[in-house]
Coordinates of C-alpha atoms and ligand atoms in Angstrom, one line a residue:
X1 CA 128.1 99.0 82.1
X2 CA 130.6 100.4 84.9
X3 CA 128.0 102.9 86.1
X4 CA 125.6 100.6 86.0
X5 CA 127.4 97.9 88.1
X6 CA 128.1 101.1 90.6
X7 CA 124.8 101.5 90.7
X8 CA 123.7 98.2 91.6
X9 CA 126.2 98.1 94.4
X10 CA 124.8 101.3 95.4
X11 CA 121.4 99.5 96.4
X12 CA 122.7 96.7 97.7
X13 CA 124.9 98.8 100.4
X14 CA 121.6 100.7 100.6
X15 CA 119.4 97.7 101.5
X16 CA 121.9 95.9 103.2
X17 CA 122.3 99.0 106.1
X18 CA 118.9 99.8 105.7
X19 CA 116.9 96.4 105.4
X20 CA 115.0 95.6 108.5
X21 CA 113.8 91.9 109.9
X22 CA 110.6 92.4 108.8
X23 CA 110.9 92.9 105.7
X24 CA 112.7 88.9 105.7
X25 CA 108.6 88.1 105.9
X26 CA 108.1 90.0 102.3
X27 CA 104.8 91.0 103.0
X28 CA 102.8 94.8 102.1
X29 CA 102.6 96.8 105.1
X30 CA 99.0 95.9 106.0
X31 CA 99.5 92.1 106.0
X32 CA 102.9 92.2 108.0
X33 CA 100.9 94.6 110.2
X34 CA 98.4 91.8 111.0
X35 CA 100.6 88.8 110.6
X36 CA 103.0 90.5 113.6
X37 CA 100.4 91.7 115.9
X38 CA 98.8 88.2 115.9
X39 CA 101.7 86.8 116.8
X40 CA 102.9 87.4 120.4
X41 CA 107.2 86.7 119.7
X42 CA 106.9 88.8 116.9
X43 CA 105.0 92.1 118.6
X44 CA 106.9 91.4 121.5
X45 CA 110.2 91.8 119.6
X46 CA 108.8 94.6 117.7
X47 CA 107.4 96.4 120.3
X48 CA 111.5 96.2 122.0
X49 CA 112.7 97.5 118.6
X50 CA 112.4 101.4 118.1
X51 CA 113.2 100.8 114.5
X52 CA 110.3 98.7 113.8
X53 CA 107.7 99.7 110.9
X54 CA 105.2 99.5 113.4
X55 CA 103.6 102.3 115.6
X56 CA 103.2 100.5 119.4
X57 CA 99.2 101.7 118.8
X58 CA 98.6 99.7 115.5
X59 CA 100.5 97.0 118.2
X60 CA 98.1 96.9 120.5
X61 CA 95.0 98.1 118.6
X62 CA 93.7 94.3 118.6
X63 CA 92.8 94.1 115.4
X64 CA 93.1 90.5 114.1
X65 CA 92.3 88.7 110.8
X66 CA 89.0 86.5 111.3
X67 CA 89.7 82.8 111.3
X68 CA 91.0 82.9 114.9
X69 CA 89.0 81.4 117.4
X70 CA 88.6 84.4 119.8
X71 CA 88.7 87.1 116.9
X72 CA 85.1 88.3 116.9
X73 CA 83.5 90.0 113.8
X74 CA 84.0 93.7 114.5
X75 CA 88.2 93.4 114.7
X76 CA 88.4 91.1 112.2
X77 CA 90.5 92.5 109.2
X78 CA 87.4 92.4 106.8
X79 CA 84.8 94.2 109.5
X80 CA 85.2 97.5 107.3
X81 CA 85.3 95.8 103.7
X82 CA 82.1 93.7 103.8
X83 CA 79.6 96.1 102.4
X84 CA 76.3 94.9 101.6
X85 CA 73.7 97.0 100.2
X86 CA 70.6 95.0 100.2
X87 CA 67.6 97.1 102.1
X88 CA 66.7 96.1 105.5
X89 CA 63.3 97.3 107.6
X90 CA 63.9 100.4 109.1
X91 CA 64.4 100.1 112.6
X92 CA 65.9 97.1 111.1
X93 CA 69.6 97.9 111.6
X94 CA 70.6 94.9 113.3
X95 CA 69.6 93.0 110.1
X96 CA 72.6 94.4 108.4
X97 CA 74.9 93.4 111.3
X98 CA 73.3 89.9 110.5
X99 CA 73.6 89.9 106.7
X100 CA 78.0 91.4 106.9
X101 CA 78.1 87.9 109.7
X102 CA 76.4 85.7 107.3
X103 CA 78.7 86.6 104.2
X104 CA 81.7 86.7 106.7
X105 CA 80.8 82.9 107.6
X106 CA 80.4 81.8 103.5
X107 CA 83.1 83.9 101.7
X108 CA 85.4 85.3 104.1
X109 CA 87.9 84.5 107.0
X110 CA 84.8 82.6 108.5
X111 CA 85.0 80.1 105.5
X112 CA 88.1 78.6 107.5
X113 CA 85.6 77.6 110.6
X114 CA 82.9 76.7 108.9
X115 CA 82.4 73.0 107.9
X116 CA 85.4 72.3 111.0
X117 CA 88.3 73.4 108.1
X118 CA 90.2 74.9 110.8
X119 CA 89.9 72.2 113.4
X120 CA 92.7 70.1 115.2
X121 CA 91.8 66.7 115.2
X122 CA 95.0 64.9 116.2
X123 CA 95.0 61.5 114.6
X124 CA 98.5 61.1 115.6
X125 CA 100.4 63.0 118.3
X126 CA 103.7 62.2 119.9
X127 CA 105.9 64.7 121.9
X128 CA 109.3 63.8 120.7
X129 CA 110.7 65.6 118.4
X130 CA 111.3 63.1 115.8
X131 CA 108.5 61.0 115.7
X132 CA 105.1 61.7 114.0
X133 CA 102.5 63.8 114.0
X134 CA 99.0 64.4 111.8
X135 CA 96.3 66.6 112.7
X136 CA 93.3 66.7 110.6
X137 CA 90.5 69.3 110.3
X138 CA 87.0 67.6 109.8
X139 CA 86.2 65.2 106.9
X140 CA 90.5 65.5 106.5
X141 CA 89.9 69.0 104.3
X142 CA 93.2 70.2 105.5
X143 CA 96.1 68.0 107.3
X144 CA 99.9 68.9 108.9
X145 CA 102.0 66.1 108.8
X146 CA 105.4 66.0 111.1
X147 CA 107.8 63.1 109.9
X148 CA 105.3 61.3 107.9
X149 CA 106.1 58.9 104.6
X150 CA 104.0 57.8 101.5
X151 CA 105.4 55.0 99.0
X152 CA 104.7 55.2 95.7
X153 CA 105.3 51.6 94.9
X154 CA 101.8 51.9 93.4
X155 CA 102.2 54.5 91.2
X156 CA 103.5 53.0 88.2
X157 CA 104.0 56.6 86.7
X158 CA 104.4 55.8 82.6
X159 CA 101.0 54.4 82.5
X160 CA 99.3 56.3 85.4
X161 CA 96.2 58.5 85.0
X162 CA 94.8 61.8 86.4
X163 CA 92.6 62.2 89.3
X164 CA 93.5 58.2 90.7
X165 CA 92.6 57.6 94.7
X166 CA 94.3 53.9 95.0
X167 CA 97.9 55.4 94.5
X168 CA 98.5 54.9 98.4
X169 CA 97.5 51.0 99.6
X170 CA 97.9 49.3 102.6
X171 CA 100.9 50.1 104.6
X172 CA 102.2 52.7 101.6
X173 CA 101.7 55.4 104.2
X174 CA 102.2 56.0 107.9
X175 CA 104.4 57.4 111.1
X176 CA 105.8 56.2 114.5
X177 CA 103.1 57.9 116.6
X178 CA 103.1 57.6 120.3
X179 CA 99.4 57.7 120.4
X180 CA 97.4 56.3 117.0
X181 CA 93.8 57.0 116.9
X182 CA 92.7 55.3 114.0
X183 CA 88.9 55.4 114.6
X184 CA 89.4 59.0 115.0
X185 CA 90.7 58.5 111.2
X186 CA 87.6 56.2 110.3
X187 CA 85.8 58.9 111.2
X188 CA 86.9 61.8 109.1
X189 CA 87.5 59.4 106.1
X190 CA 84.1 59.9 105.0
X191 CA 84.8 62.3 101.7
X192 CA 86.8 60.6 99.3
X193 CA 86.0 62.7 96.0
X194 CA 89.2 63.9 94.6
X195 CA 89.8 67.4 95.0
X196 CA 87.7 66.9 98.3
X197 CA 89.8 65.7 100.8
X198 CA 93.3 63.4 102.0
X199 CA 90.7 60.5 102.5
X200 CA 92.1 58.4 99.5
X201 CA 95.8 59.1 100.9
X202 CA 95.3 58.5 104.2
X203 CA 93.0 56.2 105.0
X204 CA 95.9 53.3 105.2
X205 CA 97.6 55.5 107.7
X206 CA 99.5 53.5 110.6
X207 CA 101.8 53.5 113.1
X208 CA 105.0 51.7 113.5
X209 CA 106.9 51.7 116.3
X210 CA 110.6 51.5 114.3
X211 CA 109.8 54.0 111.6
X212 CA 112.4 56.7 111.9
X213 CA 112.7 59.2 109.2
X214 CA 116.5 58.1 107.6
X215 CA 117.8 56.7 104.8
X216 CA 117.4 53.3 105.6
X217 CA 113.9 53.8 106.1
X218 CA 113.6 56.6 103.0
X219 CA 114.8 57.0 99.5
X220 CA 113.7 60.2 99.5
X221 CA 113.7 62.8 102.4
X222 CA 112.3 66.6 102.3
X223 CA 113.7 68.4 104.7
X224 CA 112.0 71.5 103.9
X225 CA 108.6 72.4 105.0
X226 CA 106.5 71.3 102.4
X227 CA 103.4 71.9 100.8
X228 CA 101.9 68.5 98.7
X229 CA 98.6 69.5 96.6
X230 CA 96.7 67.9 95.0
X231 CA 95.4 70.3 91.9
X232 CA 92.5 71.4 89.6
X233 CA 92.9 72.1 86.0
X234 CA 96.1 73.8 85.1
X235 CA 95.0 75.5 82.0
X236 CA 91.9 77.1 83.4
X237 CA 92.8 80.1 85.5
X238 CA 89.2 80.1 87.0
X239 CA 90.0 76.8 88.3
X240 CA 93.5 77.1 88.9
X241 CA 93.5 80.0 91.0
X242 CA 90.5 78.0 93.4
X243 CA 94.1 75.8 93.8
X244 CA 95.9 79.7 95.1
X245 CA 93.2 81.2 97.1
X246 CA 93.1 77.8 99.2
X247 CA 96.3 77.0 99.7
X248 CA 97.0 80.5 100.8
X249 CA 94.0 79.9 103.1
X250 CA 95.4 76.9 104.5
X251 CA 98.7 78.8 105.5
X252 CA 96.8 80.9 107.7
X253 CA 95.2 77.8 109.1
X254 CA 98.7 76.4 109.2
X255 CA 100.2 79.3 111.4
X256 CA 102.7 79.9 108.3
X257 CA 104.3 82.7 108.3
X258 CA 104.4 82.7 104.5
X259 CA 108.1 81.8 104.6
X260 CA 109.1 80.8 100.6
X261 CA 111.6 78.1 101.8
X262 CA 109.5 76.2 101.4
X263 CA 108.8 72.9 98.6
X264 CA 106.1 71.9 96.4
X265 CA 104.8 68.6 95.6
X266 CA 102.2 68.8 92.8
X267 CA 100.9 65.7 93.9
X268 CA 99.2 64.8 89.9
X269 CA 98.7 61.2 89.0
X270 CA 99.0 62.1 85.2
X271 CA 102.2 60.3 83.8
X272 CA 103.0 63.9 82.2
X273 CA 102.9 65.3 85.2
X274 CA 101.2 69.0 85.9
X275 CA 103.2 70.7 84.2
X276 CA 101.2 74.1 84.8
X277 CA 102.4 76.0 81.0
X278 CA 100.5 79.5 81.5
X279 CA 100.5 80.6 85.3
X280 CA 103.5 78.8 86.6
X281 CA 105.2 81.9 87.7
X282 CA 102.3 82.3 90.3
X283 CA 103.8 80.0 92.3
X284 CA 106.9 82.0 93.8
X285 CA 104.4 83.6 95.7
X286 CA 104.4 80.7 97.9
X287 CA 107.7 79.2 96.8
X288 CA 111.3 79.8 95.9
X289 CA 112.1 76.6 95.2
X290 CA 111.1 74.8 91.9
X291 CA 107.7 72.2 92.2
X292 CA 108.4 68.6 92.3
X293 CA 106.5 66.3 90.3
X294 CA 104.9 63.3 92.0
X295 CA 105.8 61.0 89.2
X296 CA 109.0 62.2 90.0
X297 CA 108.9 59.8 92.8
X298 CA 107.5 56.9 90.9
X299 CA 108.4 53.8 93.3
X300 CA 110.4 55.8 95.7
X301 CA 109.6 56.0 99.8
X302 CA 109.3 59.6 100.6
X303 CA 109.7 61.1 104.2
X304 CA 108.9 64.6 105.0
X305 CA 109.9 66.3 107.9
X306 CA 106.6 68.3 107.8
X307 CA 104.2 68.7 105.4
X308 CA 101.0 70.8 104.7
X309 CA 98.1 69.3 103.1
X310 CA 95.9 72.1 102.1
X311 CA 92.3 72.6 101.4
X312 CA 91.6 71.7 97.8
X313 CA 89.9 73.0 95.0
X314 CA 86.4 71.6 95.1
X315 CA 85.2 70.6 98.5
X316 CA 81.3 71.6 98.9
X317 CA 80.9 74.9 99.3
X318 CA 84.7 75.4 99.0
X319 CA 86.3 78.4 98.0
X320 CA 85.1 80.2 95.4
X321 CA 84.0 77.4 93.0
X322 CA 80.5 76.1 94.0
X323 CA 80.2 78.9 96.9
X324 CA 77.1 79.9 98.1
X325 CA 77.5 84.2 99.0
X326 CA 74.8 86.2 100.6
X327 CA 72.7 88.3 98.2
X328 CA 73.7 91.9 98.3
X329 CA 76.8 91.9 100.3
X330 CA 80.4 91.9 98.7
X331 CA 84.3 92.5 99.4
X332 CA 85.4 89.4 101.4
X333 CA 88.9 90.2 103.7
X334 CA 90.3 86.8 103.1
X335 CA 90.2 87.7 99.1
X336 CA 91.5 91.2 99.3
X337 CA 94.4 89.7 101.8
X338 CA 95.5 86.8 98.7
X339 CA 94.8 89.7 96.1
X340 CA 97.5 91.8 98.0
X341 CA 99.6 89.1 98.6
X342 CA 100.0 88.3 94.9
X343 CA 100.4 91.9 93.7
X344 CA 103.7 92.5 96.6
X345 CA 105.1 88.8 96.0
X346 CA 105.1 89.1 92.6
X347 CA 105.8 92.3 92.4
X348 CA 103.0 93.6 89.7
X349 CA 103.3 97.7 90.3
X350 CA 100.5 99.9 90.5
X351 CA 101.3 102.7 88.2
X352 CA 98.1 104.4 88.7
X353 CA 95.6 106.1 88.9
X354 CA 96.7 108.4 85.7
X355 CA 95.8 112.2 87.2
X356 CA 92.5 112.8 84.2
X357 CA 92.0 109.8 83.1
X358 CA 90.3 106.2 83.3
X359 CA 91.8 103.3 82.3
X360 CA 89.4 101.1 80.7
X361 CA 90.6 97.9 79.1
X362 CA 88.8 95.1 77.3
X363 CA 90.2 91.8 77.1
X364 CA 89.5 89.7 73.6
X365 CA 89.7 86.3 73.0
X366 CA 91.7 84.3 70.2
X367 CA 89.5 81.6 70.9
X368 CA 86.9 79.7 68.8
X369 CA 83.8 80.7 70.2
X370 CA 82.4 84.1 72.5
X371 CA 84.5 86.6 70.7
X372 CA 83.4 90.0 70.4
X373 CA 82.4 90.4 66.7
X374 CA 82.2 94.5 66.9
X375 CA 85.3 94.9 69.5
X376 CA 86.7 97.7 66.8
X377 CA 83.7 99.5 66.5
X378 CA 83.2 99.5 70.9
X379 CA 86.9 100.2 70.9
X380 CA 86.6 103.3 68.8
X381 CA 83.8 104.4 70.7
X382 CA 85.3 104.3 74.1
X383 CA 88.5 106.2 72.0
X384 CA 85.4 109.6 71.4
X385 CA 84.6 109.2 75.2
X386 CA 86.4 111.6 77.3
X387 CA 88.2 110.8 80.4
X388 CA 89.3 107.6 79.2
X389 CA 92.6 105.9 78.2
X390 CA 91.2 102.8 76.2
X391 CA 93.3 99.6 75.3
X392 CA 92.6 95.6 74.3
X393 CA 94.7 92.9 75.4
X394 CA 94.5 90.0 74.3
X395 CA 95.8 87.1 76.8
X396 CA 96.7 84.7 75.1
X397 CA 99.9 81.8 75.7
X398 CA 102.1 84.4 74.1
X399 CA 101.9 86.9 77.0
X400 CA 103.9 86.1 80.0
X401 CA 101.5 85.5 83.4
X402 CA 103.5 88.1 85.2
X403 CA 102.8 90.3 82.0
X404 CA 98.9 89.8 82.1
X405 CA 98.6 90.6 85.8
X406 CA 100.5 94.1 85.4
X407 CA 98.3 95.3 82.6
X408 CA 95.1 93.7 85.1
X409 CA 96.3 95.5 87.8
X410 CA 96.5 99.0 85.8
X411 CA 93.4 98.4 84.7
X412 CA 90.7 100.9 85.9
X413 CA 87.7 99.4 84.4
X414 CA 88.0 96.0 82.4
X415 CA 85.6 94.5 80.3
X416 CA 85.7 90.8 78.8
X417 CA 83.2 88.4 77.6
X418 CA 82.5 85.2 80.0
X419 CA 85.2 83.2 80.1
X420 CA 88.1 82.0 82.3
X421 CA 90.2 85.1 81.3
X422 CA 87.7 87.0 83.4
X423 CA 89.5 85.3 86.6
X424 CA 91.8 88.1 86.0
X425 CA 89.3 90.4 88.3
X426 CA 90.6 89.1 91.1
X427 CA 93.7 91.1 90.6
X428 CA 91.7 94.5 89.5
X429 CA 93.1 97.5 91.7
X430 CA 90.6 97.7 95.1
X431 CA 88.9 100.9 93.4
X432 CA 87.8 99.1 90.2
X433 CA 84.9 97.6 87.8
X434 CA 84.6 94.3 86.1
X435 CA 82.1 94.8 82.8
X436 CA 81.2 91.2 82.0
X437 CA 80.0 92.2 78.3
X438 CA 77.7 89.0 78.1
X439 CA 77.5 86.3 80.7
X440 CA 76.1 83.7 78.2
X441 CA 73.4 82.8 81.0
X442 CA 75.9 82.2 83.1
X443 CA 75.0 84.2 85.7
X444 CA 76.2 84.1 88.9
X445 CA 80.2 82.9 88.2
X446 CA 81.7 85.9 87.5
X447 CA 79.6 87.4 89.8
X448 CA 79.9 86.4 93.0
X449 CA 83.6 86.0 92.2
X450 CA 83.2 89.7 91.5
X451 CA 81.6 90.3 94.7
X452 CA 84.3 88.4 96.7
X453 CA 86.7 90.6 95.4
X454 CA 85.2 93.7 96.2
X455 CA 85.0 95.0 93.2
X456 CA 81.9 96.9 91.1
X457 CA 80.5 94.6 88.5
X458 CA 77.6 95.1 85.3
X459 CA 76.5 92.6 82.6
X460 CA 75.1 93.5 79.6
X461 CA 71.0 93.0 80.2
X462 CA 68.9 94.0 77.2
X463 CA 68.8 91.2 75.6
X464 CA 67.3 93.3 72.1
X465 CA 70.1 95.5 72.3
X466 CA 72.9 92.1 71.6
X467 CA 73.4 90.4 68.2
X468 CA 73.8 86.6 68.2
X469 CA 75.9 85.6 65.5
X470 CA 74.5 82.2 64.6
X471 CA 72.8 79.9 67.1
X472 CA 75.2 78.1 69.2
X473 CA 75.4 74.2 70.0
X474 CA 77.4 72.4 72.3
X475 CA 80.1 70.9 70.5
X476 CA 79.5 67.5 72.0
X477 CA 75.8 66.8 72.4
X478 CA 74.2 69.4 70.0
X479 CA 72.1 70.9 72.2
X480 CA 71.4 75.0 71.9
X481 CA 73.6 76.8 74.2
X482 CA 74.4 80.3 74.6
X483 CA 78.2 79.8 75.2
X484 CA 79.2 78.5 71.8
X485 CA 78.8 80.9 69.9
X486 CA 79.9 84.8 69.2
X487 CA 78.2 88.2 69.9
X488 CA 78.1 91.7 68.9
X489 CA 76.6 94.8 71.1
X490 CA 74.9 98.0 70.5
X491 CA 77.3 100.4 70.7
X492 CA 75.0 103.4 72.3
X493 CA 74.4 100.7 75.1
X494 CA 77.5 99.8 75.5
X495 CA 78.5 103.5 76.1
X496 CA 76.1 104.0 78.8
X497 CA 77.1 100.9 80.9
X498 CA 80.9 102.2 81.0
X499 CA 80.1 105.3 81.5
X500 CA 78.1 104.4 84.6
X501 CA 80.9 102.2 85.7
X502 CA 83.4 104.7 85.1
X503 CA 81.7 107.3 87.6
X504 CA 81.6 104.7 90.0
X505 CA 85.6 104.0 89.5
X506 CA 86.1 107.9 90.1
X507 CA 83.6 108.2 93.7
X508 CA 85.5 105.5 94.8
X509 CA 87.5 107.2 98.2
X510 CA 90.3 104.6 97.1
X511 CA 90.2 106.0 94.1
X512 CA 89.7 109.7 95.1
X513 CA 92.3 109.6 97.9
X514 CA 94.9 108.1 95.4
X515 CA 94.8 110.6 93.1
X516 CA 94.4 113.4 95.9
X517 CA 98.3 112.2 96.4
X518 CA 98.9 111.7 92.9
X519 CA 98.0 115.5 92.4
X520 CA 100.1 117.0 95.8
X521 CA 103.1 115.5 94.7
X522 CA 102.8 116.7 91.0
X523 CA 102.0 120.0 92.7
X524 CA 105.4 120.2 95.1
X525 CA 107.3 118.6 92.0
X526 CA 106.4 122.1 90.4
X527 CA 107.3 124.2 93.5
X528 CA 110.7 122.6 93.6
X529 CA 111.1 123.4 89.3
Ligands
NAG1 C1 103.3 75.4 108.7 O1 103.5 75.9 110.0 C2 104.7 75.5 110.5 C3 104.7 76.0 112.0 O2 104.5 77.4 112.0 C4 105.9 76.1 109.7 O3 107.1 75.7 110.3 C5 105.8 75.6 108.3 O4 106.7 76.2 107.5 C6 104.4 75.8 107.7 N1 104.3 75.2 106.5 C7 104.1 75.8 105.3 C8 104.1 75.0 104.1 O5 103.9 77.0 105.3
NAG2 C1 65.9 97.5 75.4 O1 66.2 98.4 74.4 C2 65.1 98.8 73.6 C3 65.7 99.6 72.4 O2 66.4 100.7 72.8 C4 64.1 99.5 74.4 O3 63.0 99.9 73.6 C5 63.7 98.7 75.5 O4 62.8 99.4 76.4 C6 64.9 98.2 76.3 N1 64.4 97.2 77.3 C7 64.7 97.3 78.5 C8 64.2 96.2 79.4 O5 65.4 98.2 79.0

């Protein structure tokens, strides 16, 4: 224990002389790269500082993410990661050019201008310091609130149900703005689904000339920045992690600079609460600070010094559920930026790529219905196959979050029937493959979530070549259906699928490049011996 305590001190006298300010913004090198050149205080300051990480040419090489109004296309962070592969005429080229734009606009940084997400509409402005602000993009998608309060007199928490858009009434929500302009509210009240917009909690929005944010006027105040969200289904990481991608989204649109001291308000109507029991720990990538639950403030006034309302879950043609993405094209910037930002904040290592091997894993369900009845007999195939380190997980409740993304993330090739599980993709290293065994004629989800990612993706497609273990019926109405109901696959088949998707794994120049290093250092390691 003494050495180890030594130790310890060790590294913190080592990071304390050798930590730098950029590294307070906890970001991979690539994102703090962008985040500081697109800020001019920041590359100003590190432009002065001979110590900082970065070189005065990746400074000034104008690179920028995407969403920015005067970013064009070809310096945008994704202009090299968009591939899409669909022919065009020859003589033709300028096609392509079109097709990269067109998924750029849909799935990618251009997502935050389309539909007016990223505009400024400002309901209520003031320029004092401590009155009130709200600026709204279109249709209220995405709001930033500056000493604002809701009352949740309404709320009657005990008896209160999920999914409720009469929590905030008349005069239960409002400001001291120096200018008010409500039919500029009228306006962009016009989307009132759920996970669509702030139209349900702000439509009573008004001014008062002797609101202050205090305690005579609050029960509760956050001080903190705060982020209040609204969320989808906590259980269902496909849906859940829509919630991630767009409030990460919405920082950017926000200006954040990812700072953690931040608060959360899981603004759920359910008198439980959220609770969020499997992917909780996903949050300290946006927050240090522990959620609040709204029914928390059951009957309370709550002032908040500022607040972010993000983008939620399920607008039309919102990210990723219900988005429509360009035929052919894949690999969106904005998705490979949250991917990265998940693996550095929560610190999920990349202990790959092994020097001869692949690491191909296949992920099985406890679950009632789409298992894999012949996973041992594919399992022991992929064991004769050489080249490849094969595994099965099994991601269950009993596996830590933090746990399942690690063995993701050091996953070369994974395989997994359709399912929510196979959200898990999104956190595949850059270089890898996603094997959805069987999509159940589900076609596109996994898909184009696939494709947004960036990463290589099969189904299985003979249809003679699967078993159907009994018919299938939807548990509620009885109807046939092709997701209720287990499979097993012809092994010979099987084999040829990874195979193919193995080769890809190893052509990929991520791939390639990573192991080139992997191999020079095992090689100087020797020299040294
Ligand atoms: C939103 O941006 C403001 C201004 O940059 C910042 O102070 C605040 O922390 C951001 N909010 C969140 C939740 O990131
Ligand atoms: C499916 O597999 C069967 C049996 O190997 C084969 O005869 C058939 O041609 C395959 N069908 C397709 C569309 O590849």
């Amino acid at each position: 224990p003494i050495s180890r305590m030594r130790r310890l001190l060790f590294f913190l006298l080592i990071s304390i002389v050798f930590s730098h300010w950029t590294d307070d913004f906890d970001l991979p090198p690539e994102l703090l790269e962008y985040t500081i050149r697109n800020r001019p205080e920041l590359r100003e300051r590190c432009a002065k500082d001979p110590d900082c990480p970065i070189s005065s040419s990746a400074l000034s090489n104008g690179r920028c993410w995407g969403h920015e109004p005067s970013c064009p296309f070809e310096r945008s962070y994704s202009a090299d990661r968009i591939s899409c592969t669909l022919p065009v005429a020859q003589g033709q080229i300028q096609n392509r050019k079109v097709q990269h734009e067109h998924f750029f606009d849909q799935a990618d940084w251009g997502y935050l201008k389309g539909h007016g997400r990223s505009e400024k509409h400002e309901i209520c402005s003031s320029s004092e310091e401590d009155r009130t602000r709200l600026v709204c993009s279109r249709h209220l998608a995405h709001c930033t609130a500056e000493n604002i309060f809701f009352d949740f007199s309404n709320l009657n928490a005990k008896r209160s149900k999920r999914y409720r858009d009469d929590v905030i009434q008349q005069g239960q929500v409002g400001g001291n703005c120096e200018t008010f302009n409500k039919k500029l509210l009228e306006t962009h009240t016009d989307r009132q689904s759920y996970l669509q917009s702030w139209g349900a909690e702000l439509k009573h929005f008004e001014s008062s000339s002797e609101f202050v944010v205090h305690d005579e006027h609050c029960d509760v105040i956050f001080e903190r920045p705060t982020i209040v969200i609204k969320l989808d289904a906590s259980i269902n990481m496909f849906h859940h992690f829509c919630d991630f991608i767009n409030l990460y989204a919405s920082q950017h649109i926000n200006g954040s600079l990812f700072d953690t001291d931040v608060d959360v308000l899981w603004w759920d109507t359910f008198s439980n609460g959220f609770i969020d029991p499997y992917f909780k720990a996903a949050w300290s990538a946006f927050s240090q600070n522990p959620p609040v639950e709204l029914i928390a403030l059951d009957g309370k006034r709550v002032c908040f010094r500022k607040a972010l309302l993000p983008l939620l879950a399920r607008q039309r043609y919102g990210m990723y559920y219900n988005m429509p993405m360009t035929d052919g094209c894949a690999g969106s910037g904005l998705m490979h930026a949250f991917a990265h930002h998940i693996f550095h904040r929560l610190r999920v290592p990349q202990r790959g790529p092994l020097v001869d091997k692949v690491r191909v894993t296949i992920l099985s369900r406890s679950t009632q219905h789409r298992r894999i009845m012949n996973e041992k007999e594919l399992m022991a195939r992929l064991k004769s196959m050489d080249g490849i380190e094969a595994r099965i997980v099994d991601y269950n409740g009993k596996v830590p979050f933090l746990d399942q993304l690690e063995s993701t993330h050091n996953s070369d090739v994974f395989i997994g029937m359709h399912g929510s599980g196979l959200t898990h993709l999104l956190f595949l290293p850059d270089w890898a493959a996603i094997f959805e065994i069987y999509n159940c004629e589900d076609e596109s989800c996994y898909y184009d979530l696939a494709r947004l990612r960036g990463v290589r993706y099969k189904t299985w497609s003979n249809m003679t070549l699967l078993t159907r273990h009994g018919e299938g019926r939807h548990p509620h109405n009885g109807t046939p259906h092709a997701k209720f109901t287990d499979y097993s696959f012809d092994v010979d088949e099987f084999e040829r699928i990874v195979s193919q998707l193995v080769e890809y794994v190893k052509r990929h120049p991520q791939f390639v490049e990573a192991r080139r290093k992997l191999r020079r250092r095992n090689n100087e390691g020797r020299e040294d011996l």
